[in-house]
Amino acid sequence: MDRVIIFDTTLRDGEQSPGCSMNHDEKLRMAALLDEMGVDVIEAGFPIASPGDFNSVKAIAESTKNAIIAGLCRTKKGDIEACAQAVAPAKRRRIHTFVSTSPLHMKHKLNMQPDDVIAMIAESVAFARQFTDDVEWSAEDGSRSEDDFLARAVETAIKAGATTINIPDTVGYALPTDYAAKFTMLLNRVPNIDKAVLSVHCHNDLGLAVANTLAGVAAGARQIECTINGIGERAGNAALEEVVMAIRTRNADLPYTNNIDTTKITGISRALGEITGVSVQPNKAIVGANAFAHESGIHQDGVLKNPQTYEIMTPESIGLSKNDLVIGKHSGRHAFKKKMEVLGHDLGDNALEEAFAKFKNLADRQKKISDEDLIALVS
Ligand code: KIV
Ligand code: ZN
């Protein structure tokens, strides 16, 4: 009951992030890394979007060893057929189809009456089920949909054969309390809800994607849709590494299990940065360059005495070999000595005093002190 399915959409929603498009080989490389890391579902693309996307989804379906391969499609038969063909070679395949359910989207985007949307859900899900028994249905703009209509739409999708029901916070508008309430409402009101897995999909427009994700899971969702480094439309999606490390670090309060090998986090985050040319900001949680770096003398001293003083998780747990002591003007003697030892210079008391004075002088003039600068001080 407490196993959460990790559904990675780096190659689909993530790729919709400006500047983050990937070519065929890059997508295959990312898919292999995601599979190795243990994600349960890889959403490999949107097959109808372009021949390139179709071919990448198909190649990922052919080569992936463990994960379920999903493709996204709208409700049109041609979309669903393209998706079915692209994921067909996978050992385990999923068709993920979606339609908007909020009053705003139905009126202005779809230009459809709610009853017609219900009919379309029934038809598209049933059609997708002809190709696979693993069909996910998403209520686009689900968090801004009316409860009565959303409950009816979800019941219809499950009746037509959907096995996963995803309620996206498409525009990143929800607060954790409202988002959780949507899941509670569905669990209480939809008679066939026990026949499907509920899923969260949160965007980060208000910086709440991870908080909303965890709130949805606490309310009963058991699939998390997320991306590496949190890339995705506009402000991005919930970051896989943040969600997974929150669950691992606070497991007494978030008692869920998953299949992710967290020691692969740093490697995959850097691979994605290298592929897209978009690296994360230095203070990004978990994978930012400063996430395990301690600069102030007080913090450095504490971490050297006992890492738990200022670290809630170990660098090794995300695949970093050691904590990174950043040496700057706030650093103390203890950290400076330690850093010099790492750089191969075990300084005696006098040499240490002399080098430390020179270092403080340099740090007053220079913002960043590199390893080379430190070595130059003592050579
Ligand atoms: O944000 C969203 O609504 C989506 C759906 C297409 C799943 O990405
Ligand atoms: Zn999305």
XYZ file of C-alpha atoms and ligand atoms in Angstrom:
388
model
C 0.000 0.000 0.000
C 2.848 2.373 0.668
C 4.816 1.698 -2.489
C 4.789 4.772 -4.721
C 5.301 4.436 -8.453
C 7.878 6.867 -9.821
C 6.801 8.053 -13.273
C 9.493 10.133 -14.920
C 8.451 12.613 -17.606
C 11.830 14.286 -18.256
C 11.678 13.154 -21.874
C 8.131 14.497 -22.424
C 7.042 17.334 -20.086
C 10.720 18.041 -19.329
C 11.522 18.322 -22.992
C 8.740 20.927 -23.320
C 10.935 23.201 -21.209
C 12.428 26.050 -23.280
C 15.976 25.183 -24.333
C 15.740 21.575 -23.124
C 15.023 19.707 -26.337
C 17.098 16.565 -26.842
C 18.077 14.673 -29.955
C 17.463 10.975 -30.557
C 20.743 9.707 -29.078
C 20.501 12.031 -26.097
C 17.011 10.730 -25.312
C 18.230 7.145 -25.528
C 21.096 7.967 -23.163
C 18.733 9.590 -20.660
C 16.264 6.690 -20.891
C 19.038 4.186 -20.137
C 20.113 6.232 -17.093
C 16.520 6.519 -15.846
C 16.035 2.776 -16.209
C 19.286 2.072 -14.376
C 18.233 4.404 -11.583
C 15.044 2.393 -11.067
C 12.187 4.609 -12.247
C 9.024 2.551 -12.732
C 7.622 4.377 -15.755
C 9.466 6.421 -18.385
C 7.227 8.765 -20.365
C 9.391 8.749 -23.460
C 7.623 11.397 -25.544
C 4.549 12.505 -27.458
C 4.660 10.262 -30.554
C 2.236 12.260 -32.740
C 4.189 15.501 -32.127
C 6.840 14.780 -34.786
C 8.418 11.847 -36.638
C 11.509 12.413 -34.493
C 9.501 12.029 -31.286
C 7.809 8.913 -32.647
C 11.172 7.328 -33.521
C 12.695 8.166 -30.139
C 9.758 6.669 -28.227
C 9.977 3.537 -30.392
C 13.751 3.199 -29.930
C 13.388 3.649 -26.163
C 10.621 1.033 -26.161
C 12.944 -1.358 -28.004
C 15.953 -0.860 -25.756
C 14.611 -0.374 -22.215
C 15.146 -3.356 -19.939
C 12.905 -2.783 -16.917
C 10.713 0.313 -16.901
C 7.246 0.590 -18.385
C 7.427 2.821 -21.469
C 4.629 5.359 -21.794
C 3.742 7.700 -24.621
C 1.402 10.681 -24.400
C -1.533 11.251 -26.750
C -4.647 13.407 -27.019
C -8.050 11.785 -27.509
C -7.995 11.540 -31.317
C -7.806 8.059 -32.790
C -4.767 8.968 -34.914
C -2.901 10.190 -31.811
C -3.716 7.058 -29.875
C -2.743 4.792 -32.789
C 0.611 6.568 -33.202
C 1.264 6.222 -29.492
C 0.289 2.537 -29.521
C 2.674 1.856 -32.414
C 5.554 3.729 -30.809
C 5.321 1.927 -27.461
C 4.498 -1.482 -29.017
C 8.078 -2.890 -28.868
C 8.330 -2.312 -25.096
C 8.270 -5.288 -22.751
C 5.735 -3.297 -20.737
C 3.902 -0.420 -22.398
C 1.454 2.276 -21.404
C -0.774 4.643 -23.374
C -1.309 7.942 -21.586
C -4.212 9.931 -22.925
C -5.553 13.236 -21.635
C -8.249 15.841 -22.049
C -9.069 19.053 -20.172
C -11.766 18.988 -17.517
C -11.803 22.516 -16.081
C -14.636 24.895 -17.077
C -12.056 27.348 -18.446
C -10.298 24.808 -20.658
C -13.497 23.121 -21.841
C -15.014 26.450 -22.899
C -12.017 28.341 -24.282
C -9.602 25.652 -25.363
C -11.784 22.737 -26.397
C -14.923 24.719 -27.185
C -16.931 21.700 -26.018
C -19.861 21.011 -23.737
C -19.077 19.022 -20.557
C -21.308 16.103 -21.674
C -19.362 15.845 -24.917
C -16.093 15.771 -22.982
C -17.432 12.857 -20.923
C -18.328 10.977 -24.116
C -14.862 11.671 -25.504
C -13.199 10.296 -22.363
C -15.187 7.069 -22.586
C -14.413 6.635 -26.264
C -10.697 7.487 -26.142
C -9.895 5.344 -23.109
C -11.811 2.367 -24.513
C -9.980 2.787 -27.827
C -6.580 2.920 -26.070
C -7.450 -0.260 -24.170
C -7.594 -2.132 -27.484
C -3.794 -1.801 -27.657
C -2.729 -2.391 -24.056
C -4.262 -3.129 -20.689
C -2.145 -0.349 -19.111
C -3.924 2.931 -19.869
C -3.436 6.163 -17.975
C -5.965 8.954 -18.249
C -5.175 12.540 -17.210
C -7.649 15.292 -16.390
C -5.741 18.262 -17.756
C -6.162 21.296 -15.474
C -7.573 18.812 -12.975
C -6.780 20.966 -9.948
C -9.035 23.755 -11.315
C -11.846 21.382 -12.292
C -15.176 21.324 -10.451
C -15.529 18.439 -8.036
C -18.819 17.081 -9.461
C -17.521 17.068 -13.004
C -14.091 15.712 -12.102
C -15.621 12.835 -10.130
C -17.891 12.011 -13.095
C -14.980 12.180 -15.557
C -12.794 9.934 -13.389
C -15.583 7.375 -12.948
C -16.118 7.350 -16.725
C -12.388 6.873 -17.456
C -12.130 3.956 -15.020
C -15.283 2.350 -16.394
C -13.798 2.597 -19.894
C -10.645 0.803 -18.709
C -8.183 3.378 -17.333
C -5.863 1.790 -14.778
C -4.119 4.998 -13.673
C -5.897 8.307 -13.075
C -3.684 11.382 -13.084
C -4.897 14.714 -11.699
C -2.427 17.337 -12.891
C -1.983 20.743 -11.365
C -1.319 21.856 -14.923
C -0.803 25.539 -14.197
C 0.882 25.211 -10.803
C -1.971 27.032 -9.072
C -2.907 24.623 -6.274
C -1.946 24.892 -2.625
C -1.056 21.647 -0.855
C -4.372 21.726 1.059
C -6.570 22.115 -2.064
C -4.575 19.561 -4.005
C -4.872 16.979 -1.220
C -8.607 17.731 -0.957
C -9.102 16.783 -4.640
C -7.722 13.295 -3.958
C -9.750 12.896 -0.771
C -12.869 13.951 -2.690
C -12.209 11.420 -5.471
C -11.511 8.615 -3.012
C -14.774 9.378 -1.208
C -17.015 9.951 -4.191
C -15.961 7.819 -7.143
C -17.525 4.366 -6.728
C -14.957 2.462 -8.830
C -11.884 4.384 -7.589
C -10.343 1.207 -6.119
C -9.802 -0.092 -9.678
C -7.178 2.538 -10.518
C -3.974 4.028 -9.134
C -4.223 7.751 -8.433
C -1.374 9.916 -9.677
C 0.036 13.370 -8.938
C 1.537 15.688 -11.567
C 2.520 19.125 -10.290
C 3.938 22.213 -11.939
C 6.099 24.664 -10.071
C 4.667 28.080 -10.999
C 4.329 29.037 -7.323
C 7.292 26.955 -6.187
C 4.906 24.402 -4.664
C 5.325 21.419 -6.990
C 7.126 19.193 -4.484
C 4.906 20.258 -1.559
C 1.784 19.569 -3.640
C 3.186 16.222 -4.783
C 3.762 15.101 -1.203
C 0.334 16.390 -0.137
C -1.311 14.387 -2.934
C 0.533 11.241 -1.870
C -0.418 11.771 1.767
C -4.042 11.984 0.589
C -3.825 8.645 -1.203
C -2.111 9.057 -4.597
C 0.383 6.272 -5.295
C 2.052 7.452 -8.496
C 4.312 10.512 -8.657
C 5.001 12.214 -11.983
C 8.250 14.159 -11.882
C 11.360 15.126 -13.826
C 15.108 15.209 -13.280
C 16.242 18.687 -12.133
C 12.547 19.675 -12.150
C 12.602 20.655 -15.827
C 9.233 21.044 -17.563
C 6.745 23.528 -18.994
C 7.282 27.105 -17.725
C 8.587 26.889 -14.132
C 8.941 23.129 -14.464
C 7.611 20.003 -12.763
C 8.211 18.473 -9.352
C 11.880 17.450 -9.235
C 12.376 13.696 -8.913
C 15.471 14.109 -6.737
C 13.664 16.419 -4.302
C 10.616 14.193 -3.932
C 12.653 11.010 -3.542
C 15.115 12.529 -1.056
C 12.279 14.077 0.966
C 10.702 10.632 1.254
C 14.032 9.036 2.152
C 15.138 11.705 4.634
C 11.753 12.085 6.364
C 10.643 8.471 6.032
C 9.077 8.322 9.490
C 6.639 11.035 8.402
C 6.479 10.073 4.723
C 6.369 6.278 5.070
C 6.471 5.350 1.386
C 8.809 3.093 -0.512
C 10.050 3.312 -4.074
C 12.589 1.651 -6.328
C 14.991 4.566 -6.896
C 18.715 4.047 -6.372
C 19.412 7.505 -4.941
C 23.172 7.175 -5.488
C 22.472 7.702 -9.196
C 20.936 11.148 -8.608
C 24.059 13.277 -9.043
C 25.158 11.450 -12.174
C 21.806 11.705 -13.948
C 21.338 15.341 -12.950
C 24.733 16.229 -14.410
C 24.136 14.145 -17.533
C 20.907 16.061 -18.175
C 22.663 19.403 -17.629
C 25.401 18.393 -20.037
C 22.917 17.166 -22.681
C 20.608 20.187 -22.578
C 23.241 22.810 -21.760
C 20.916 23.943 -18.957
C 22.510 23.401 -15.593
C 20.773 23.870 -12.267
C 21.255 26.966 -10.123
C 23.962 26.566 -7.440
C 21.470 26.628 -4.561
C 19.096 24.050 -6.129
C 18.006 21.518 -3.503
C 19.832 18.157 -3.630
C 21.775 18.637 -6.886
C 22.920 22.284 -6.853
C 26.668 22.852 -6.590
C 26.195 24.359 -3.123
C 23.708 21.795 -1.791
C 26.421 20.090 0.278
C 28.931 22.944 0.355
C 29.632 24.678 3.629
C 31.366 28.011 3.568
C 30.920 29.710 6.899
C 33.588 28.872 9.447
C 31.036 27.868 12.079
C 29.301 25.450 9.715
C 32.570 24.012 8.401
C 33.833 23.416 11.899
C 30.558 21.706 12.859
C 30.502 19.454 9.788
C 34.113 18.419 10.344
C 33.277 17.437 13.925
C 30.009 15.702 13.031
C 28.385 16.024 9.570
C 24.898 15.786 11.093
C 25.346 19.244 12.653
C 24.554 20.846 9.298
C 23.698 17.980 6.938
C 20.314 16.252 6.910
C 21.426 13.684 4.339
C 24.828 12.400 3.333
C 26.454 13.444 0.061
C 27.136 9.744 -0.549
C 23.383 9.012 -0.533
C 23.008 11.011 -3.750
C 26.255 9.742 -5.260
C 28.595 12.573 -4.252
C 31.851 11.230 -2.897
C 32.431 13.767 -0.095
C 31.024 16.982 1.214
C 32.457 19.932 -0.561
C 34.206 22.379 1.726
C 34.082 25.663 -0.111
C 36.957 27.748 1.052
C 36.178 31.454 1.157
C 36.557 34.453 3.396
C 34.242 33.004 6.054
C 36.241 29.829 6.462
C 38.134 29.040 9.619
C 41.575 27.530 10.280
C 40.185 24.037 10.853
C 38.463 23.863 7.469
C 41.440 25.452 5.740
C 43.778 22.823 7.205
C 41.391 20.020 6.186
C 41.060 21.370 2.650
C 44.838 21.628 2.310
C 45.128 17.998 3.424
C 42.630 16.969 0.728
C 44.824 18.879 -1.742
C 47.870 16.939 -0.545
C 49.442 19.525 1.803
C 49.706 18.450 5.412
C 50.880 21.722 6.966
C 52.722 21.976 10.273
C 51.691 24.673 12.770
C 53.968 27.459 11.493
C 53.354 26.766 7.825
C 49.636 26.617 8.526
C 49.629 30.037 10.258
C 51.572 31.597 7.408
C 49.413 30.064 4.676
C 46.193 30.889 6.550
C 47.160 34.571 6.815
C 47.964 34.729 3.094
C 44.683 32.965 2.326
C 42.587 35.448 4.371
C 44.310 38.269 2.546
C 43.506 36.759 -0.826
C 39.915 35.984 0.198
C 39.341 39.657 0.993
C 40.293 40.573 -2.551
C 38.911 37.621 -4.519
C 35.315 36.291 -4.449
C 36.115 32.701 -5.366
C 39.176 30.803 -4.250
C 40.011 27.853 -6.443
C 42.016 24.762 -5.511
C 44.799 26.108 -7.737
C 44.856 29.377 -5.734
C 45.229 27.403 -2.512
C 48.039 25.288 -3.894
C 49.807 28.429 -5.142
C 49.683 29.863 -1.605
C 51.775 27.070 -0.201
C 54.104 26.308 -3.090
O 0.508 19.355 -16.941
C -0.299 18.617 -17.528
O -1.528 18.758 -17.431
C 0.257 17.555 -18.369
C -0.711 16.528 -18.862
C -0.691 16.431 -20.337
C -0.430 15.214 -18.208
O 1.442 17.513 -18.602
Zn 2.572 18.761 -17.159
